[in-house]
GROMACS .gro file of C-alpha atoms in nm:
model
  477
    1MET     CA    1   0.000   0.000   0.000
    2ALA     CA    2   0.146   0.339  -0.103
    3GLU     CA    3   0.202   0.582   0.183
    4LEU     CA    4   0.349   0.925   0.223
    5ASN     CA    5   0.698   0.953   0.363
    6LEU     CA    6   0.835   1.237   0.577
    7TYR     CA    7   0.979   1.416   0.273
    8HIS     CA    8   0.636   1.423   0.107
    9ILE     CA    9   0.469   1.550   0.425
   10ASP     CA   10   0.732   1.824   0.461
   11GLN     CA   11   0.674   1.932   0.101
   12ILE     CA   12   0.296   1.953   0.151
   13THR     CA   13   0.345   2.141   0.482
   14SER     CA   14   0.582   2.388   0.318
   15ASP     CA   15   0.339   2.452   0.031
   16VAL     CA   16   0.052   2.516   0.272
   17LYS     CA   17   0.274   2.759   0.465
   18MET     CA   18   0.336   2.947   0.142
   19GLN     CA   19  -0.041   3.005   0.123
   20GLU     CA   20  -0.014   3.194   0.456
   21ILE     CA   21  -0.276   2.992   0.641
   22GLY     CA   22  -0.252   3.141   0.988
   23PHE     CA   23  -0.596   3.084   1.144
   24SER     CA   24  -0.595   2.867   1.458
   25HIS     CA   25  -0.590   2.491   1.387
   26LEU     CA   26  -0.695   2.531   1.025
   27PHE     CA   27  -0.335   2.493   0.906
   28HIS     CA   28  -0.294   2.144   1.053
   29ASP     CA   29  -0.641   2.039   0.938
   30LEU     CA   30  -0.564   2.141   0.581
   31VAL     CA   31  -0.227   1.965   0.581
   32ASP     CA   32  -0.393   1.650   0.715
   33HIS     CA   33  -0.673   1.670   0.457
   34ILE     CA   34  -0.431   1.716   0.165
   35CYS     CA   35  -0.208   1.431   0.286
   36CYS     CA   36  -0.508   1.199   0.310
   37ASP     CA   37  -0.629   1.296  -0.037
   38VAL     CA   38  -0.283   1.250  -0.193
   39GLU     CA   39  -0.241   0.916  -0.018
   40TYR     CA   40  -0.578   0.800  -0.153
   41HIS     CA   41  -0.474   0.875  -0.512
   42MET     CA   42  -0.138   0.707  -0.457
   43GLN     CA   43  -0.324   0.395  -0.351
   44GLN     CA   44  -0.496   0.405  -0.691
   45GLY     CA   45  -0.157   0.356  -0.857
   46MET     CA   46  -0.039   0.716  -0.903
   47SER     CA   47   0.304   0.846  -0.809
   48PHE     CA   48   0.333   1.116  -0.543
   49ASP     CA   49   0.390   1.391  -0.801
   50GLU     CA   50   0.089   1.285  -1.008
   51ALA     CA   51  -0.136   1.254  -0.704
   52TYR     CA   52  -0.021   1.583  -0.552
   53ASN     CA   53  -0.067   1.772  -0.882
   54MET     CA   54  -0.418   1.632  -0.914
   55VAL     CA   55  -0.506   1.742  -0.560
   56LYS     CA   56  -0.364   2.089  -0.623
   57SER     CA   57  -0.562   2.121  -0.945
   58LYS     CA   58  -0.881   2.026  -0.756
   59ILE     CA   59  -0.812   2.285  -0.487
   60GLY     CA   60  -0.729   2.550  -0.749
   61PHE     CA   61  -0.545   2.879  -0.726
   62ARG     CA   62  -0.604   3.041  -0.386
   63GLY     CA   63  -0.826   2.751  -0.289
   64LEU     CA   64  -0.672   2.723   0.057
   65LYS     CA   65  -0.690   3.099   0.102
   66ARG     CA   66  -1.060   3.092   0.019
   67ILE     CA   67  -1.115   2.819   0.278
   68GLN     CA   68  -0.945   3.034   0.541
   69GLU     CA   69  -1.141   3.342   0.436
   70ASP     CA   70  -1.471   3.154   0.455
   71THR     CA   71  -1.377   3.018   0.798
   72LEU     CA   72  -1.279   3.360   0.929
   73TYR     CA   73  -1.598   3.511   0.789
   74VAL     CA   74  -1.807   3.262   0.986
   75VAL     CA   75  -1.626   3.263   1.322
   76ASP     CA   76  -1.469   3.615   1.344
   77SER     CA   77  -1.722   3.898   1.371
   78LYS     CA   78  -1.451   4.171   1.346
   79TYR     CA   79  -1.317   4.017   1.027
   80ARG     CA   80  -1.669   3.999   0.888
   81TYR     CA   81  -1.733   4.365   0.974
   82MET     CA   82  -1.402   4.483   0.823
   83LYS     CA   83  -1.459   4.286   0.504
   84LYS     CA   84  -1.805   4.437   0.460
   85LEU     CA   85  -1.660   4.783   0.529
   86MET     CA   86  -1.384   4.718   0.274
   87LYS     CA   87  -1.634   4.623   0.002
   88ILE     CA   88  -1.877   4.907   0.071
   89SER     CA   89  -1.610   5.178   0.109
   90GLY     CA   90  -1.421   5.053  -0.198
   91VAL     CA   91  -1.729   5.076  -0.417
   92ALA     CA   92  -1.848   5.404  -0.262
   93GLY     CA   93  -1.508   5.574  -0.293
   94THR     CA   94  -1.464   5.462  -0.653
   95VAL     CA   95  -1.816   5.577  -0.744
   96MET     CA   96  -1.753   5.915  -0.579
   97LEU     CA   97  -1.430   5.965  -0.776
   98GLY     CA   98  -1.604   5.857  -1.097
   99ILE     CA   99  -1.882   6.110  -1.042
  100ALA     CA  100  -1.622   6.375  -0.957
  101VAL     CA  101  -1.440   6.311  -1.285
  102ILE     CA  102  -1.765   6.342  -1.485
  103PHE     CA  103  -1.861   6.663  -1.303
  104LYS     CA  104  -1.508   6.803  -1.342
  105ILE     CA  105  -1.500   6.734  -1.716
  106SER     CA  106  -1.848   6.882  -1.762
  107HIS     CA  107  -1.767   7.184  -1.540
  108TRP     CA  108  -2.065   7.110  -1.318
  109PRO     CA  109  -2.089   7.220  -0.953
  110LEU     CA  110  -2.012   6.984  -0.659
  111ALA     CA  111  -1.718   6.819  -0.841
  112GLY     CA  112  -1.483   6.923  -0.562
  113MET     CA  113  -1.717   6.783  -0.296
  114PHE     CA  114  -1.743   6.441  -0.465
  115LEU     CA  115  -1.368   6.435  -0.521
  116THR     CA  116  -1.299   6.514  -0.156
  117LEU     CA  117  -1.550   6.257  -0.027
  118GLY     CA  118  -1.414   5.987  -0.258
  119ALA     CA  119  -1.054   6.053  -0.153
  120ILE     CA  120  -1.145   6.053   0.219
  121ILE     CA  121  -1.346   5.730   0.190
  122LEU     CA  122  -1.068   5.549   0.003
  123SER     CA  123  -0.795   5.682   0.232
  124PHE     CA  124  -0.952   5.643   0.575
  125LEU     CA  125  -1.208   5.365   0.529
  126PHE     CA  126  -1.112   5.143   0.237
  127LEU     CA  127  -0.734   5.125   0.283
  128PRO     CA  128  -0.739   5.062   0.662
  129SER     CA  129  -1.012   4.799   0.634
  130ALA     CA  130  -0.842   4.628   0.337
  131LEU     CA  131  -0.508   4.610   0.514
  132THR     CA  132  -0.676   4.486   0.833
  133VAL     CA  133  -0.842   4.207   0.635
  134LEU     CA  134  -0.510   4.113   0.474
  135TRP     CA  135  -0.337   4.109   0.812
  136LYS     CA  136  -0.603   3.885   0.966
  137GLU     CA  137  -0.573   3.648   0.671
  138THR     CA  138  -0.194   3.624   0.677
  139LYS     CA  139  -0.066   3.732   1.021
  140ASN     CA  140   0.278   3.726   0.864
  141GLN     CA  141   0.517   3.945   1.063
  142LYS     CA  142   0.743   3.971   0.757
  143LYS     CA  143   0.466   4.155   0.571
  144LEU     CA  144   0.407   4.415   0.842
  145ILE     CA  145   0.644   4.667   0.681
  146LEU     CA  146   0.482   4.599   0.344
  147PHE     CA  147   0.133   4.673   0.484
  148ILE     CA  148   0.244   4.987   0.668
  149ALA     CA  149   0.427   5.118   0.359
  150ALA     CA  150   0.123   5.043   0.142
  151PHE     CA  151  -0.102   5.236   0.380
  152ILE     CA  152   0.127   5.539   0.406
  153ALA     CA  153   0.197   5.550   0.032
  154GLY     CA  154  -0.168   5.502  -0.061
  155VAL     CA  155  -0.310   5.761   0.179
  156ALA     CA  156  -0.038   6.018   0.108
  157PHE     CA  157  -0.070   5.982  -0.270
  158ILE     CA  158  -0.452   5.999  -0.273
  159ILE     CA  159  -0.463   6.300  -0.040
  160GLY     CA  160  -0.174   6.462  -0.229
  161MET     CA  161  -0.354   6.431  -0.562
  162LEU     CA  162  -0.671   6.568  -0.400
  163LEU     CA  163  -0.478   6.872  -0.275
  164LYS     CA  164  -0.309   6.912  -0.615
  165ILE     CA  165  -0.636   6.903  -0.810
  166GLN     CA  166  -0.809   7.136  -0.564
  167HIS     CA  167  -0.507   7.373  -0.556
  168TRP     CA  168  -0.481   7.345  -0.177
  169PRO     CA  169  -0.154   7.384   0.015
  170GLY     CA  170   0.053   7.080   0.109
  171ALA     CA  171   0.004   6.892  -0.219
  172ALA     CA  172   0.373   6.868  -0.301
  173ILE     CA  173   0.459   6.734   0.046
  174MET     CA  174   0.188   6.464   0.040
  175VAL     CA  175   0.262   6.349  -0.316
  176THR     CA  176   0.632   6.338  -0.237
  177LEU     CA  177   0.569   6.137   0.082
  178GLY     CA  178   0.350   5.890  -0.108
  179LEU     CA  179   0.586   5.838  -0.399
  180VAL     CA  180   0.901   5.822  -0.182
  181THR     CA  181   0.737   5.566   0.049
  182GLY     CA  182   0.619   5.364  -0.249
  183ILE     CA  183   0.954   5.374  -0.431
  184PHE     CA  184   1.191   5.323  -0.139
  185ILE     CA  185   0.989   5.109   0.105
  186PHE     CA  186   0.685   4.946  -0.058
  187ILE     CA  187   0.847   4.820  -0.379
  188PRO     CA  188   1.160   4.679  -0.202
  189SER     CA  189   0.936   4.509   0.059
  190LEU     CA  190   0.721   4.361  -0.217
  191LEU     CA  191   1.031   4.236  -0.398
  192SER     CA  192   1.150   4.073  -0.076
  193GLN     CA  193   0.820   3.887  -0.042
  194LEU     CA  194   0.823   3.776  -0.405
  195PHE     CA  195   1.182   3.655  -0.379
  196ALA     CA  196   1.086   3.441  -0.078
  197ASP     CA  197   0.881   3.214  -0.307
  198LYS     CA  198   1.142   2.953  -0.402
  199GLU     CA  199   0.913   2.796  -0.663
  200LYS     CA  200   0.928   3.114  -0.868
  201LYS     CA  201   1.303   3.170  -0.882
  202HIS     CA  202   1.286   3.185  -1.260
  203LYS     CA  203   1.063   3.495  -1.231
  204ARG     CA  204   1.304   3.699  -1.020
  205PRO     CA  205   1.461   3.884  -1.317
  206LEU     CA  206   1.108   3.970  -1.429
  207TYR     CA  207   1.023   4.101  -1.081
  208LEU     CA  208   1.336   4.317  -1.083
  209ALA     CA  209   1.261   4.455  -1.428
  210GLY     CA  210   0.901   4.530  -1.327
  211ALA     CA  211   1.012   4.704  -1.007
  212PHE     CA  212   1.272   4.908  -1.195
  213SER     CA  213   1.010   5.014  -1.451
  214LEU     CA  214   0.766   5.119  -1.180
  215VAL     CA  215   1.035   5.314  -0.997
  216LEU     CA  216   1.128   5.501  -1.314
  217TYR     CA  217   0.766   5.573  -1.401
  218GLY     CA  218   0.685   5.682  -1.045
  219ALA     CA  219   0.990   5.908  -1.037
  220GLY     CA  220   0.888   6.060  -1.371
  221PHE     CA  221   0.534   6.120  -1.249
  222TRP     CA  222   0.672   6.282  -0.934
  223PHE     CA  223   0.914   6.501  -1.133
  224ARG     CA  224   0.635   6.604  -1.370
  225LEU     CA  225   0.411   6.716  -1.084
  226MET     CA  226   0.701   6.908  -0.927
  227HIS     CA  227   0.800   7.057  -1.265
  228TRP     CA  228   1.154   6.921  -1.235
  229PRO     CA  229   1.378   6.834  -1.533
  230MET     CA  230   1.420   6.473  -1.660
  231ALA     CA  231   1.050   6.394  -1.598
  232GLY     CA  232   0.980   6.306  -1.961
  233LEU     CA  233   1.287   6.080  -1.984
  234PHE     CA  234   1.188   5.884  -1.671
  235ILE     CA  235   0.826   5.845  -1.781
  236VAL     CA  236   0.914   5.732  -2.134
  237THR     CA  237   1.184   5.490  -2.012
  238GLY     CA  238   0.961   5.341  -1.740
  239SER     CA  239   0.662   5.305  -1.974
  240PHE     CA  240   0.876   5.152  -2.250
  241ALA     CA  241   1.033   4.899  -2.013
  242LEU     CA  242   0.697   4.806  -1.863
  243ILE     CA  243   0.510   4.767  -2.193
  244CYS     CA  244   0.782   4.647  -2.429
  245ILE     CA  245   0.994   4.430  -2.195
  246VAL     CA  246   0.817   4.327  -1.873
  247LEU     CA  247   0.471   4.262  -2.016
  248PRO     CA  248   0.589   4.050  -2.317
  249ILE     CA  249   0.820   3.841  -2.094
  250PHE     CA  250   0.540   3.790  -1.840
  251THR     CA  251   0.306   3.686  -2.120
  252TRP     CA  252   0.561   3.437  -2.253
  253ILE     CA  253   0.616   3.282  -1.908
  254GLN     CA  254   0.243   3.256  -1.840
  255TRP     CA  255   0.192   3.103  -2.184
  256LYS     CA  256   0.435   2.828  -2.093
  257GLU     CA  257   0.295   2.766  -1.743
  258GLU     CA  258  -0.080   2.808  -1.799
  259LYS     CA  259  -0.285   2.590  -2.029
  260HIS     CA  260  -0.588   2.817  -2.008
  261VAL     CA  261  -0.632   3.193  -1.985
  262ASN     CA  262  -0.735   3.283  -1.629
  263ALA     CA  263  -0.843   3.599  -1.452
  264ARG     CA  264  -0.492   3.668  -1.319
  265PHE     CA  265  -0.348   3.678  -1.668
  266ILE     CA  266  -0.620   3.914  -1.794
  267PHE     CA  267  -0.570   4.139  -1.491
  268MET     CA  268  -0.193   4.152  -1.541
  269VAL     CA  269  -0.241   4.253  -1.906
  270VAL     CA  270  -0.500   4.520  -1.826
  271ALA     CA  271  -0.329   4.654  -1.510
  272PRO     CA  272  -0.033   4.821  -1.689
  273LEU     CA  273  -0.277   4.998  -1.919
  274LEU     CA  274  -0.484   5.116  -1.622
  275PHE     CA  275  -0.161   5.235  -1.460
  276ILE     CA  276   0.000   5.404  -1.758
  277LEU     CA  277  -0.293   5.557  -1.946
  278PRO     CA  278  -0.417   5.780  -1.659
  279GLY     CA  279  -0.060   5.889  -1.595
  280ALA     CA  280  -0.013   5.970  -1.962
  281LEU     CA  281  -0.337   6.171  -1.963
  282VAL     CA  282  -0.224   6.364  -1.653
  283ASN     CA  283   0.110   6.442  -1.816
  284LEU     CA  284  -0.051   6.548  -2.142
  285ASN     CA  285  -0.298   6.762  -1.950
  286LEU     CA  286  -0.016   6.929  -1.756
  287GLU     CA  287   0.174   6.996  -2.079
  288ARG     CA  288  -0.139   7.126  -2.250
  289ASN     CA  289  -0.210   7.356  -1.954
  290TYR     CA  290   0.130   7.517  -1.993
  291GLU     CA  291   0.180   7.501  -2.369
  292GLY     CA  292  -0.178   7.591  -2.465
  293GLY     CA  293  -0.266   7.803  -2.163
  294PHE     CA  294   0.022   7.939  -1.960
  295TYR     CA  295   0.257   7.994  -2.255
  296LEU     CA  296  -0.023   8.157  -2.450
  297ARG     CA  297  -0.074   8.404  -2.167
  298LEU     CA  298   0.297   8.478  -2.159
  299GLU     CA  299   0.290   8.552  -2.530
  300LYS     CA  300  -0.009   8.782  -2.481
  301GLN     CA  301   0.181   8.957  -2.203
  302GLU     CA  302   0.470   9.017  -2.444
  303ALA     CA  303   0.225   9.146  -2.707
  304LEU     CA  304   0.084   9.388  -2.449
  305ILE     CA  305   0.434   9.514  -2.370
  306ASN     CA  306   0.499   9.576  -2.741
  307LEU     CA  307   0.174   9.774  -2.764
  308GLN     CA  308   0.277   9.980  -2.461
  309LYS     CA  309   0.615  10.054  -2.617
  310ALA     CA  310   0.449  10.159  -2.943
  311GLY     CA  311   0.206  10.384  -2.754
  312ASN     CA  312   0.485  10.559  -2.564
  313LEU     CA  313   0.684  10.613  -2.885
  314LYS     CA  314   0.373  10.765  -3.042
  315ILE     CA  315   0.341  11.012  -2.755
  316LEU     CA  316   0.707  11.109  -2.800
  317SER     CA  317   0.662  11.162  -3.174
  318LEU     CA  318   0.375  11.403  -3.111
  319TYR     CA  319   0.590  11.631  -2.895
  320GLU     CA  320   0.921  11.634  -3.084
  321ASP     CA  321   0.899  12.010  -3.127
  322SER     CA  322   0.790  12.074  -2.771
  323VAL     CA  323   0.998  12.271  -2.524
  324ASP     CA  324   0.974  11.984  -2.276
  325PHE     CA  325   1.070  11.717  -2.526
  326GLN     CA  326   1.410  11.674  -2.361
  327LYS     CA  327   1.238  11.590  -2.032
  328MET     CA  328   1.016  11.338  -2.207
  329GLN     CA  329   1.321  11.194  -2.383
  330ALA     CA  330   1.502  11.157  -2.050
  331VAL     CA  331   1.209  10.959  -1.906
  332HIS     CA  332   1.196  10.739  -2.215
  333THR     CA  333   1.572  10.677  -2.217
  334ALA     CA  334   1.571  10.581  -1.849
  335ALA     CA  335   1.278  10.344  -1.905
  336GLU     CA  336   1.448  10.185  -2.208
  337ASN     CA  337   1.768  10.135  -2.009
  338LEU     CA  338   1.569   9.968  -1.729
  339LEU     CA  339   1.386   9.743  -1.974
  340GLY     CA  340   1.720   9.644  -2.126
  341THR     CA  341   1.841   9.533  -1.782
  342ILE     CA  342   1.527   9.323  -1.731
  343ASN     CA  343   1.567   9.161  -2.074
  344LEU     CA  344   1.932   9.087  -1.994
  345ILE     CA  345   1.827   8.919  -1.668
  346GLN     CA  346   1.568   8.711  -1.854
  347HIS     CA  347   1.814   8.594  -2.121
  348ASN     CA  348   2.081   8.515  -1.860
  349MET     CA  349   1.826   8.312  -1.660
  350VAL     CA  350   1.752   8.103  -1.969
  351THR     CA  351   2.126   8.050  -2.025
  352VAL     CA  352   2.176   7.945  -1.662
  353SER     CA  353   1.893   7.690  -1.692
  354GLU     CA  354   2.060   7.526  -1.992
  355VAL     CA  355   2.414   7.495  -1.859
  356SER     CA  356   2.536   7.194  -1.662
  357ALA     CA  357   2.473   7.163  -1.288
  358GLY     CA  358   2.681   7.364  -1.045
  359THR     CA  359   2.744   7.732  -0.984
  360PRO     CA  360   2.690   7.919  -1.313
  361ASP     CA  361   2.920   8.176  -1.468
  362GLN     CA  362   2.947   8.481  -1.242
  363ALA     CA  363   2.939   8.704  -1.549
  364LEU     CA  364   2.582   8.589  -1.610
  365LEU     CA  365   2.481   8.643  -1.249
  366SER     CA  366   2.631   8.992  -1.227
  367LEU     CA  367   2.487   9.101  -1.567
  368LYS     CA  368   2.820   9.161  -1.740
  369GLY     CA  369   2.770   9.257  -2.102
  370PRO     CA  370   2.552   9.492  -2.309
  371LYS     CA  371   2.180   9.547  -2.250
  372ILE     CA  372   1.937   9.341  -2.460
  373ASN     CA  373   1.627   9.474  -2.633
  374THR     CA  374   1.482   9.143  -2.753
  375THR     CA  375   1.242   8.934  -2.544
  376VAL     CA  376   1.267   8.564  -2.458
  377ASN     CA  377   1.083   8.315  -2.680
  378TYR     CA  378   0.895   8.096  -2.433
  379GLY     CA  379   0.837   7.823  -2.689
  380ASP     CA  380   1.215   7.764  -2.708
  381LEU     CA  381   1.263   7.705  -2.334
  382LYS     CA  382   1.428   7.368  -2.277
  383LYS     CA  383   1.379   7.363  -1.899
  384PRO     CA  384   1.083   7.593  -1.830
  385PHE     CA  385   1.051   7.493  -1.463
  386HIS     CA  386   1.415   7.482  -1.363
  387PRO     CA  387   1.449   7.646  -1.017
  388SER     CA  388   1.819   7.738  -1.024
  389PRO     CA  389   1.810   8.057  -1.238
  390SER     CA  390   1.555   8.224  -1.014
  391SER     CA  391   1.737   8.123  -0.696
  392PHE     CA  392   2.066   8.259  -0.831
  393MET     CA  393   1.932   8.585  -0.976
  394LEU     CA  394   1.599   8.695  -0.826
  395LEU     CA  395   1.624   8.637  -0.451
  396PRO     CA  396   1.706   8.943  -0.236
  397GLY     CA  397   2.080   8.994  -0.213
  398CYS     CA  398   2.159   8.836  -0.549
  399PRO     CA  399   2.376   9.062  -0.771
  400ALA     CA  400   2.121   9.079  -1.053
  401ARG     CA  401   1.839   9.161  -0.810
  402THR     CA  402   2.050   9.432  -0.646
  403ILE     CA  403   2.141   9.587  -0.984
  404LEU     CA  404   1.774   9.586  -1.085
  405GLU     CA  405   1.661   9.749  -0.759
  406ASN     CA  406   1.928  10.018  -0.791
  407GLU     CA  407   1.826  10.099  -1.148
  408VAL     CA  408   1.459  10.116  -1.050
  409SER     CA  409   1.556  10.358  -0.770
  410GLY     CA  410   1.746  10.566  -1.027
  411TYR     CA  411   1.440  10.570  -1.252
  412GLU     CA  412   1.223  10.685  -0.959
  413LYS     CA  413   1.473  10.965  -0.885
  414ILE     CA  414   1.450  11.092  -1.244
  415LEU     CA  415   1.070  11.094  -1.218
  416THR     CA  416   1.087  11.273  -0.882
  417ASP     CA  417   1.320  11.541  -1.020
  418LEU     CA  418   1.088  11.605  -1.314
  419LEU     CA  419   0.741  11.560  -1.162
  420GLY     CA  420   0.783  11.585  -0.787
  421ASN     CA  421   0.785  11.340  -0.498
  422ASP     CA  422   0.408  11.326  -0.458
  423TRP     CA  423   0.352  11.220  -0.819
  424THR     CA  424   0.621  10.950  -0.797
  425LYS     CA  425   0.468  10.808  -0.478
  426LYS     CA  426   0.138  10.759  -0.659
  427GLN     CA  427   0.320  10.534  -0.911
  428SER     CA  428   0.524  10.348  -0.648
  429THR     CA  429   0.311  10.032  -0.667
  430LEU     CA  430   0.402   9.983  -1.033
  431LEU     CA  431   0.773  10.018  -0.956
  432ASN     CA  432   0.797   9.816  -0.634
  433VAL     CA  433   1.034   9.529  -0.722
  434SER     CA  434   0.942   9.331  -0.407
  435SER     CA  435   0.577   9.314  -0.515
  436PHE     CA  436   0.679   9.134  -0.836
  437LEU     CA  437   0.979   8.923  -0.732
  438PRO     CA  438   1.035   8.680  -0.439
  439GLU     CA  439   1.063   8.850  -0.102
  440GLY     CA  440   1.286   8.591   0.067
  441VAL     CA  441   1.431   8.241   0.087
  442ALA     CA  442   1.096   8.113   0.217
  443GLU     CA  443   0.962   8.136  -0.138
  444PHE     CA  444   1.252   7.933  -0.281
  445ARG     CA  445   1.048   7.612  -0.323
  446ASN     CA  446   0.798   7.798  -0.544
  447LEU     CA  447   1.059   7.933  -0.785
  448ALA     CA  448   1.059   7.823  -1.148
  449LEU     CA  449   1.205   7.971  -1.465
  450ALA     CA  450   0.895   8.034  -1.679
  451PRO     CA  451   0.672   8.185  -1.407
  452ASP     CA  452   0.956   8.408  -1.287
  453LEU     CA  453   1.027   8.525  -1.641
  454ASN     CA  454   0.664   8.627  -1.644
  455ARG     CA  455   0.712   8.814  -1.315
  456LEU     CA  456   0.981   9.021  -1.481
  457SER     CA  457   0.755   9.082  -1.782
  458ILE     CA  458   0.482   9.216  -1.554
  459LEU     CA  459   0.740   9.447  -1.396
  460GLU     CA  460   0.825   9.565  -1.751
  461SER     CA  461   0.460   9.644  -1.807
  462GLY     CA  462   0.452   9.845  -1.482
  463ILE     CA  463   0.756  10.047  -1.594
  464LEU     CA  464   0.594  10.120  -1.930
  465LEU     CA  465   0.269  10.226  -1.764
  466THR     CA  466   0.466  10.462  -1.541
  467GLU     CA  467   0.650  10.597  -1.846
  468ALA     CA  468   0.322  10.660  -2.028
  469ALA     CA  469   0.178  10.842  -1.726
  470ALA     CA  470   0.494  11.052  -1.691
  471LEU     CA  471   0.496  11.148  -2.060
  472LYS     CA  472   0.133  11.254  -2.043
  473GLU     CA  473   0.192  11.452  -1.723
  474ILE     CA  474   0.487  11.638  -1.880
  475SER     CA  475   0.289  11.708  -2.198
  476VAL     CA  476   0.003  11.856  -1.995
  477LYS     CA  477   0.236  12.084  -1.802
   0.00000   0.00000   0.00000
């Protein structure tokens, strides 16, 4: 009569352990049941491998886990409550976010409310209940870090995206916390758990490639939201590796191991699309917002400045034969000199953004060289959200900022000499550099090249408005 030996029993016990059966005496009952079933088939003339494979095929994928879940559901009221809460909150949160998306796209009211409710439900009801259910089902101390990292990353990312979409403060901190936790804690912990499965050693290179792709894509998504350079490279590389390398290799391995297409395979094929497509849409939307919206406004700002310049020149041309033309010419020359300094700062900022990392050329920072009368072409910016140029040139105490403030003071003195102190004070708002540029280091994290170029353009417009008012005041007198 065929019987199981100790080696066979150890193999069955090890396999059941891999299923993370941790509820009371259920583990020993399942091992005993499987051993009896295998022994029965062996008595029918099968070898151990044939009998064990038949028993495993009858149990099916996650069969033992389902038995444990059903047992817990019957005997553990807390587990039953948490599982119901997980299902209800998961559906409710997803429905809320779906409604929020529809309302947001259609520009209907209450979109923000649905978005907030959906994010709160998923973060503080669904995720805690889901992780509690997983912990009760596994009770694996080795997975504790994985569960904690999943909770922190999930909550931080969901809340961070909510704050980002709603334009509330703290978005950058929460998104950064979520992505950093996911990249540096969750993914390594998940890899550790996957590597512990000795039966799937042949899949370890695939796991590494998948993790590397996700890290690259997550880093790119993070860089894109923060408007940092290299975002596009990371996103494209991560997406390419995931779609063109990891997914085909996974499909090939599953094709060899599985005789039939199952739900896991379909999910693994669809999951990368569900992961990548929304990210691609977010990135395209961000680019469209800046290229089709923000950049368009910058170009309109430059067109307004050109109109102001043309208007001031027209006023000058009308009073060429006037006695006070020299006064008007002095105001115009001072304004043109000041605008040339601003244009020089803008061009030097663009140059600083395109040079290699490190301290840039001091000649650029101290505005060595002739004044420039041409404006920056925003469409040609290679790194429109690079923070370094602004931090080197626009913060208080920087040489370029000091030169600009001194020249503005000189311009105000010319206006005061010609039109009086009271008149100049009325125009002080348009010439106050601190109202246009960063006031201190506290604003450093909000600095970026393109928006700060626009700050300087608005200051240009204020100077031209002051010039126009001064020319008209002199012409009246």
